[in-house]
Amino acid sequence: MGAAEAEVLRRGQARTALRRRASGPGAADSGRWRALRGSAATGRPASVATLLTALRASAATGGDEDRAAALAELLHAPPELWLDLDRAARDPSTRPGPGPAGPAATLVTPRAGARGHPSPTARDGEPLRLLLDSFDRDGRRRQDAVERLARAGGPIAAVALALRADDWVPAVRDRAVAALLAHVAPDEAAAAVRVLARLERRGRAGEALAAYRAVLAEPERRRTVRRLAAEPDPYARRFGMALALELGEYVRGDLARAALHDHDQVCRELCAQALLDLDPDQAGRLMWARSAGVRELAVAALPDDVPAARLVAPLADRSRTVRAQARWKLYRRGEPPVEVYRRQLRRCGRTTHPRLVAGLAAGLGECGDAADLPMLAVLAEDPSWAPVIRRAAVRALGRLAAGPPPRPRRPREAPDARGQGPGPDVAGVLRAAAGDPAAGVAREALDALAATGTADPATLRTALERPESPVWRAALRATEALDRLDRLELLLRAACDARPQVATSARARVHTWLREPNGDDAPPQERVRTAHVRTREVERLLRRAPLAQADRDAVTRALRGRR
């Protein structure tokens, strides 16, 4: 055999050995750890306890490849899982028992070499063992693990120290924070910030993130800050983005791109505010951003003497907060925005963009008065307007017609001036809109009928028969505006519906109806005149409705009390 043939044979044998190693126990363990991590990431206590038990067993008797696979999967675990593991390790039900995975095998000895304690073994300094010891109930073991982790490196040590920054023992907590400040490599900082940002609201860990931020703000840590600003985790990325902006790491072009196109809302607003602080003239560009928060910041950055014509777009914005910010610009200089809305709506025609007309109608409903009801009624009634316009007009009608909160009244009593009086019959317009073929318009009309106290059983009965989920759900909500007997009748009809979702929702509302106080909701004369007929109809529906027996008996007793 020649030298070339021997070399080929050796290469083939090497590839065979590598294939056997790849298909050996290590690969199977990696899949097992991935499954355990995925199950525990759901937050179920039993799954977290199973993962913790497996980690303890691996630390006690597992091989090097098994422990490495476990740590690799933990590095990809969500930060919430780390918090769950830390909490579960102190649960008495998950404490390790005697045996190979018991305390003698899984816990390092505090004060190694001290009197009465054996010297540390080779396994005591392994990352997985140190991690588990940092979770222990015994504060001395946690403190010893923190001291060992301070001498270690890598993201696992950084996460363990970040968790101990919230420790309830001051000595452990202080040493963990001091050790964490030395772990500022990019991968360590990313792992630590993901945990610290979720512990920030806790009183014990609040100062740890601030101290870590001060260390990262040093000039030699710029690479770490840039890594944090590009993290996929939203908490770490927001922390890194805010720190990078504070340190001046972004140029104007990067700020504009992030403010317009970043996938995180908080980061978009951070960059937009920084850009507007540098160049207020960028407000016109940011007013067309997709994010409502960025558009609101852009409107706030406009000069106080901006012409009203330039505010038409934000006044008709699809976001309520942007419209409110634009109106505030006019209020501050003494101009009533309602006049701008009225003037612009009169100029709108069938060729005007529907979104602009809808925004103007919505804004008029937020700052108008009863004098604007006729204009909004025209938009709501005319089917030639786009559904988005009719929906906005119906909502505005409901807001203006509802007015201030109504005085308490009996449900069968005629409503007061809400929705009535001179001008259009708002209640009639809303009832007609409740039958609009567009589900969004019908839903808004039903909500407006409930808000104005003008809902009637016939309109709600028709709406409950519609197949669109938003419509029949709004009809069930609107039954709150009816008197108790009418409401019960409609709910029992819905409980007999062939659609399971409608019937289930109606049965839940019947149960709520039973818990409400049974007041005298009708004048005596009307009760005498109609009680028998209405009660018989309700009893007939009660026999058909698939209610629980306890609810059926409770409804029967309530009906007997009305006679």
PDB file of N, CA, C and O in Angstrom, residues 507-543:
ATOM      1  N   ARG A 507     -74.441  32.379  28.160  1.00  0.00           N
ATOM      2  CA  ARG A 507     -74.600  31.692  29.447  1.00  0.00           C
ATOM      3  C   ARG A 507     -73.747  32.350  30.528  1.00  0.00           C
ATOM      4  O   ARG A 507     -74.166  32.464  31.685  1.00  0.00           O
ATOM      5  N   ALA A 508     -72.544  32.790  30.153  1.00  0.00           N
ATOM      6  CA  ALA A 508     -71.704  33.481  31.126  1.00  0.00           C
ATOM      7  C   ALA A 508     -72.356  34.788  31.578  1.00  0.00           C
ATOM      8  O   ALA A 508     -72.282  35.164  32.764  1.00  0.00           O
ATOM      9  N   ARG A 509     -73.015  35.476  30.669  1.00  0.00           N
ATOM     10  CA  ARG A 509     -73.678  36.731  31.047  1.00  0.00           C
ATOM     11  C   ARG A 509     -74.945  36.476  31.863  1.00  0.00           C
ATOM     12  O   ARG A 509     -75.337  37.309  32.680  1.00  0.00           O
ATOM     13  N   VAL A 510     -75.601  35.354  31.641  1.00  0.00           N
ATOM     14  CA  VAL A 510     -76.731  35.000  32.500  1.00  0.00           C
ATOM     15  C   VAL A 510     -76.249  34.792  33.931  1.00  0.00           C
ATOM     16  O   VAL A 510     -76.891  35.211  34.906  1.00  0.00           O
ATOM     17  N   HIS A 511     -75.097  34.144  34.063  1.00  0.00           N
ATOM     18  CA  HIS A 511     -74.533  33.942  35.407  1.00  0.00           C
ATOM     19  C   HIS A 511     -74.214  35.283  36.059  1.00  0.00           C
ATOM     20  O   HIS A 511     -74.434  35.470  37.269  1.00  0.00           O
ATOM     21  N   THR A 512     -73.724  36.239  35.269  1.00  0.00           N
ATOM     22  CA  THR A 512     -73.463  37.581  35.796  1.00  0.00           C
ATOM     23  C   THR A 512     -74.770  38.274  36.172  1.00  0.00           C
ATOM     24  O   THR A 512     -74.849  38.982  37.186  1.00  0.00           O
ATOM     25  N   TRP A 513     -75.799  38.082  35.363  1.00  0.00           N
ATOM     26  CA  TRP A 513     -77.111  38.674  35.637  1.00  0.00           C
ATOM     27  C   TRP A 513     -77.641  38.224  36.992  1.00  0.00           C
ATOM     28  O   TRP A 513     -78.253  39.005  37.717  1.00  0.00           O
ATOM     29  N   LEU A 514     -77.372  36.984  37.341  1.00  0.00           N
ATOM     30  CA  LEU A 514     -77.873  36.450  38.605  1.00  0.00           C
ATOM     31  C   LEU A 514     -77.170  37.081  39.800  1.00  0.00           C
ATOM     32  O   LEU A 514     -77.753  37.170  40.895  1.00  0.00           O
ATOM     33  N   ARG A 515     -75.934  37.508  39.638  1.00  0.00           N
ATOM     34  CA  ARG A 515     -75.189  38.079  40.759  1.00  0.00           C
ATOM     35  C   ARG A 515     -75.516  39.552  40.984  1.00  0.00           C
ATOM     36  O   ARG A 515     -75.129  40.112  42.007  1.00  0.00           O
ATOM     37  N   GLU A 516     -76.205  40.176  40.052  1.00  0.00           N
ATOM     38  CA  GLU A 516     -76.526  41.589  40.193  1.00  0.00           C
ATOM     39  C   GLU A 516     -77.749  41.766  41.101  1.00  0.00           C
ATOM     40  O   GLU A 516     -78.612  40.889  41.171  1.00  0.00           O
ATOM     41  N   PRO A 517     -77.816  42.898  41.782  1.00  0.00           N
ATOM     42  CA  PRO A 517     -78.987  43.123  42.656  1.00  0.00           C
ATOM     43  C   PRO A 517     -80.257  43.231  41.829  1.00  0.00           C
ATOM     44  O   PRO A 517     -80.290  43.825  40.747  1.00  0.00           O
ATOM     45  N   ASN A 518     -81.309  42.662  42.348  1.00  0.00           N
ATOM     46  CA  ASN A 518     -82.597  42.639  41.653  1.00  0.00           C
ATOM     47  C   ASN A 518     -83.406  43.855  42.098  1.00  0.00           C
ATOM     48  O   ASN A 518     -84.227  43.792  43.016  1.00  0.00           O
ATOM     49  N   GLY A 519     -83.171  45.004  41.437  1.00  0.00           N
ATOM     50  CA  GLY A 519     -83.877  46.231  41.802  1.00  0.00           C
ATOM     51  C   GLY A 519     -85.250  46.300  41.166  1.00  0.00           C
ATOM     52  O   GLY A 519     -85.628  45.515  40.305  1.00  0.00           O
ATOM     53  N   ASP A 520     -85.982  47.276  41.597  1.00  0.00           N
ATOM     54  CA  ASP A 520     -87.312  47.543  41.026  1.00  0.00           C
ATOM     55  C   ASP A 520     -87.111  48.367  39.777  1.00  0.00           C
ATOM     56  O   ASP A 520     -87.033  49.580  39.808  1.00  0.00           O
ATOM     57  N   ASP A 521     -86.973  47.682  38.619  1.00  0.00           N
ATOM     58  CA  ASP A 521     -86.505  48.345  37.405  1.00  0.00           C
ATOM     59  C   ASP A 521     -87.638  48.794  36.500  1.00  0.00           C
ATOM     60  O   ASP A 521     -87.409  49.167  35.377  1.00  0.00           O
ATOM     61  N   ALA A 522     -88.870  48.777  36.916  1.00  0.00           N
ATOM     62  CA  ALA A 522     -89.965  49.224  36.060  1.00  0.00           C
ATOM     63  C   ALA A 522     -91.014  49.939  36.900  1.00  0.00           C
ATOM     64  O   ALA A 522     -91.277  49.560  38.044  1.00  0.00           O
ATOM     65  N   PRO A 523     -91.642  50.977  36.361  1.00  0.00           N
ATOM     66  CA  PRO A 523     -92.723  51.641  37.092  1.00  0.00           C
ATOM     67  C   PRO A 523     -93.849  50.658  37.395  1.00  0.00           C
ATOM     68  O   PRO A 523     -94.083  49.705  36.642  1.00  0.00           O
ATOM     69  N   PRO A 524     -94.559  50.861  38.504  1.00  0.00           N
ATOM     70  CA  PRO A 524     -95.583  49.882  38.907  1.00  0.00           C
ATOM     71  C   PRO A 524     -96.641  49.655  37.843  1.00  0.00           C
ATOM     72  O   PRO A 524     -97.032  48.522  37.590  1.00  0.00           O
ATOM     73  N   GLN A 525     -97.143  50.718  37.188  1.00  0.00           N
ATOM     74  CA  GLN A 525     -98.214  50.527  36.215  1.00  0.00           C
ATOM     75  C   GLN A 525     -97.750  49.639  35.057  1.00  0.00           C
ATOM     76  O   GLN A 525     -98.469  48.741  34.614  1.00  0.00           O
ATOM     77  N   GLU A 526     -96.559  49.912  34.576  1.00  0.00           N
ATOM     78  CA  GLU A 526     -96.087  49.111  33.439  1.00  0.00           C
ATOM     79  C   GLU A 526     -95.811  47.679  33.867  1.00  0.00           C
ATOM     80  O   GLU A 526     -96.054  46.742  33.120  1.00  0.00           O
ATOM     81  N   ARG A 527     -95.317  47.498  35.091  1.00  0.00           N
ATOM     82  CA  ARG A 527     -95.036  46.154  35.544  1.00  0.00           C
ATOM     83  C   ARG A 527     -96.311  45.330  35.630  1.00  0.00           C
ATOM     84  O   ARG A 527     -96.352  44.161  35.263  1.00  0.00           O
ATOM     85  N   VAL A 528     -97.376  45.942  36.126  1.00  0.00           N
ATOM     86  CA  VAL A 528     -98.652  45.223  36.209  1.00  0.00           C
ATOM     87  C   VAL A 528     -99.164  44.874  34.822  1.00  0.00           C
ATOM     88  O   VAL A 528     -99.708  43.798  34.599  1.00  0.00           O
ATOM     89  N   ARG A 529     -98.968  45.755  33.877  1.00  0.00           N
ATOM     90  CA  ARG A 529     -99.552  45.579  32.546  1.00  0.00           C
ATOM     91  C   ARG A 529     -98.789  44.539  31.719  1.00  0.00           C
ATOM     92  O   ARG A 529     -99.356  43.829  30.898  1.00  0.00           O
ATOM     93  N   THR A 530     -97.467  44.459  31.883  1.00  0.00           N
ATOM     94  CA  THR A 530     -96.677  43.632  30.964  1.00  0.00           C
ATOM     95  C   THR A 530     -95.950  42.492  31.636  1.00  0.00           C
ATOM     96  O   THR A 530     -95.363  41.659  30.942  1.00  0.00           O
ATOM     97  N   ALA A 531     -95.966  42.431  32.949  1.00  0.00           N
ATOM     98  CA  ALA A 531     -95.110  41.452  33.619  1.00  0.00           C
ATOM     99  C   ALA A 531     -95.489  40.024  33.246  1.00  0.00           C
ATOM    100  O   ALA A 531     -94.621  39.196  32.982  1.00  0.00           O
ATOM    101  N   HIS A 532     -96.790  39.720  33.198  1.00  0.00           N
ATOM    102  CA  HIS A 532     -97.201  38.337  32.951  1.00  0.00           C
ATOM    103  C   HIS A 532     -96.794  37.883  31.557  1.00  0.00           C
ATOM    104  O   HIS A 532     -96.255  36.782  31.385  1.00  0.00           O
ATOM    105  N   VAL A 533     -97.024  38.725  30.545  1.00  0.00           N
ATOM    106  CA  VAL A 533     -96.685  38.328  29.176  1.00  0.00           C
ATOM    107  C   VAL A 533     -95.188  38.146  29.025  1.00  0.00           C
ATOM    108  O   VAL A 533     -94.706  37.144  28.477  1.00  0.00           O
ATOM    109  N   ARG A 534     -94.423  39.094  29.512  1.00  0.00           N
ATOM    110  CA  ARG A 534     -92.976  39.014  29.361  1.00  0.00           C
ATOM    111  C   ARG A 534     -92.398  37.861  30.164  1.00  0.00           C
ATOM    112  O   ARG A 534     -91.484  37.168  29.719  1.00  0.00           O
ATOM    113  N   THR A 535     -92.913  37.637  31.348  1.00  0.00           N
ATOM    114  CA  THR A 535     -92.385  36.554  32.167  1.00  0.00           C
ATOM    115  C   THR A 535     -92.666  35.200  31.545  1.00  0.00           C
ATOM    116  O   THR A 535     -91.831  34.290  31.593  1.00  0.00           O
ATOM    117  N   ARG A 536     -93.856  35.020  30.941  1.00  0.00           N
ATOM    118  CA  ARG A 536     -94.151  33.743  30.279  1.00  0.00           C
ATOM    119  C   ARG A 536     -93.179  33.485  29.121  1.00  0.00           C
ATOM    120  O   ARG A 536     -92.731  32.356  28.919  1.00  0.00           O
ATOM    121  N   GLU A 537     -92.849  34.522  28.354  1.00  0.00           N
ATOM    122  CA  GLU A 537     -91.897  34.358  27.255  1.00  0.00           C
ATOM    123  C   GLU A 537     -90.516  33.995  27.789  1.00  0.00           C
ATOM    124  O   GLU A 537     -89.831  33.124  27.238  1.00  0.00           O
ATOM    125  N   VAL A 538     -90.126  34.624  28.865  1.00  0.00           N
ATOM    126  CA  VAL A 538     -88.824  34.316  29.437  1.00  0.00           C
ATOM    127  C   VAL A 538     -88.801  32.888  29.981  1.00  0.00           C
ATOM    128  O   VAL A 538     -87.810  32.158  29.829  1.00  0.00           O
ATOM    129  N   GLU A 539     -89.899  32.454  30.612  1.00  0.00           N
ATOM    130  CA  GLU A 539     -89.942  31.079  31.122  1.00  0.00           C
ATOM    131  C   GLU A 539     -89.886  30.064  29.991  1.00  0.00           C
ATOM    132  O   GLU A 539     -89.278  28.998  30.130  1.00  0.00           O
ATOM    133  N   ARG A 540     -90.508  30.393  28.869  1.00  0.00           N
ATOM    134  CA  ARG A 540     -90.428  29.481  27.720  1.00  0.00           C
ATOM    135  C   ARG A 540     -88.984  29.377  27.206  1.00  0.00           C
ATOM    136  O   ARG A 540     -88.499  28.284  26.907  1.00  0.00           O
ATOM    137  N   LEU A 541     -88.297  30.502  27.129  1.00  0.00           N
ATOM    138  CA  LEU A 541     -86.898  30.474  26.707  1.00  0.00           C
ATOM    139  C   LEU A 541     -86.026  29.772  27.733  1.00  0.00           C
ATOM    140  O   LEU A 541     -85.054  29.091  27.376  1.00  0.00           O
ATOM    141  N   LEU A 542     -86.377  29.913  29.008  1.00  0.00           N
ATOM    142  CA  LEU A 542     -85.592  29.279  30.056  1.00  0.00           C
ATOM    143  C   LEU A 542     -85.642  27.766  29.932  1.00  0.00           C
ATOM    144  O   LEU A 542     -84.649  27.079  30.194  1.00  0.00           O
ATOM    145  N   ARG A 543     -86.798  27.215  29.536  1.00  0.00           N
ATOM    146  CA  ARG A 543     -86.903  25.765  29.386  1.00  0.00           C
ATOM    147  C   ARG A 543     -86.051  25.266  28.225  1.00  0.00           C
ATOM    148  O   ARG A 543     -85.572  24.123  28.239  1.00  0.00           O
TER     149      ARG A 543
END
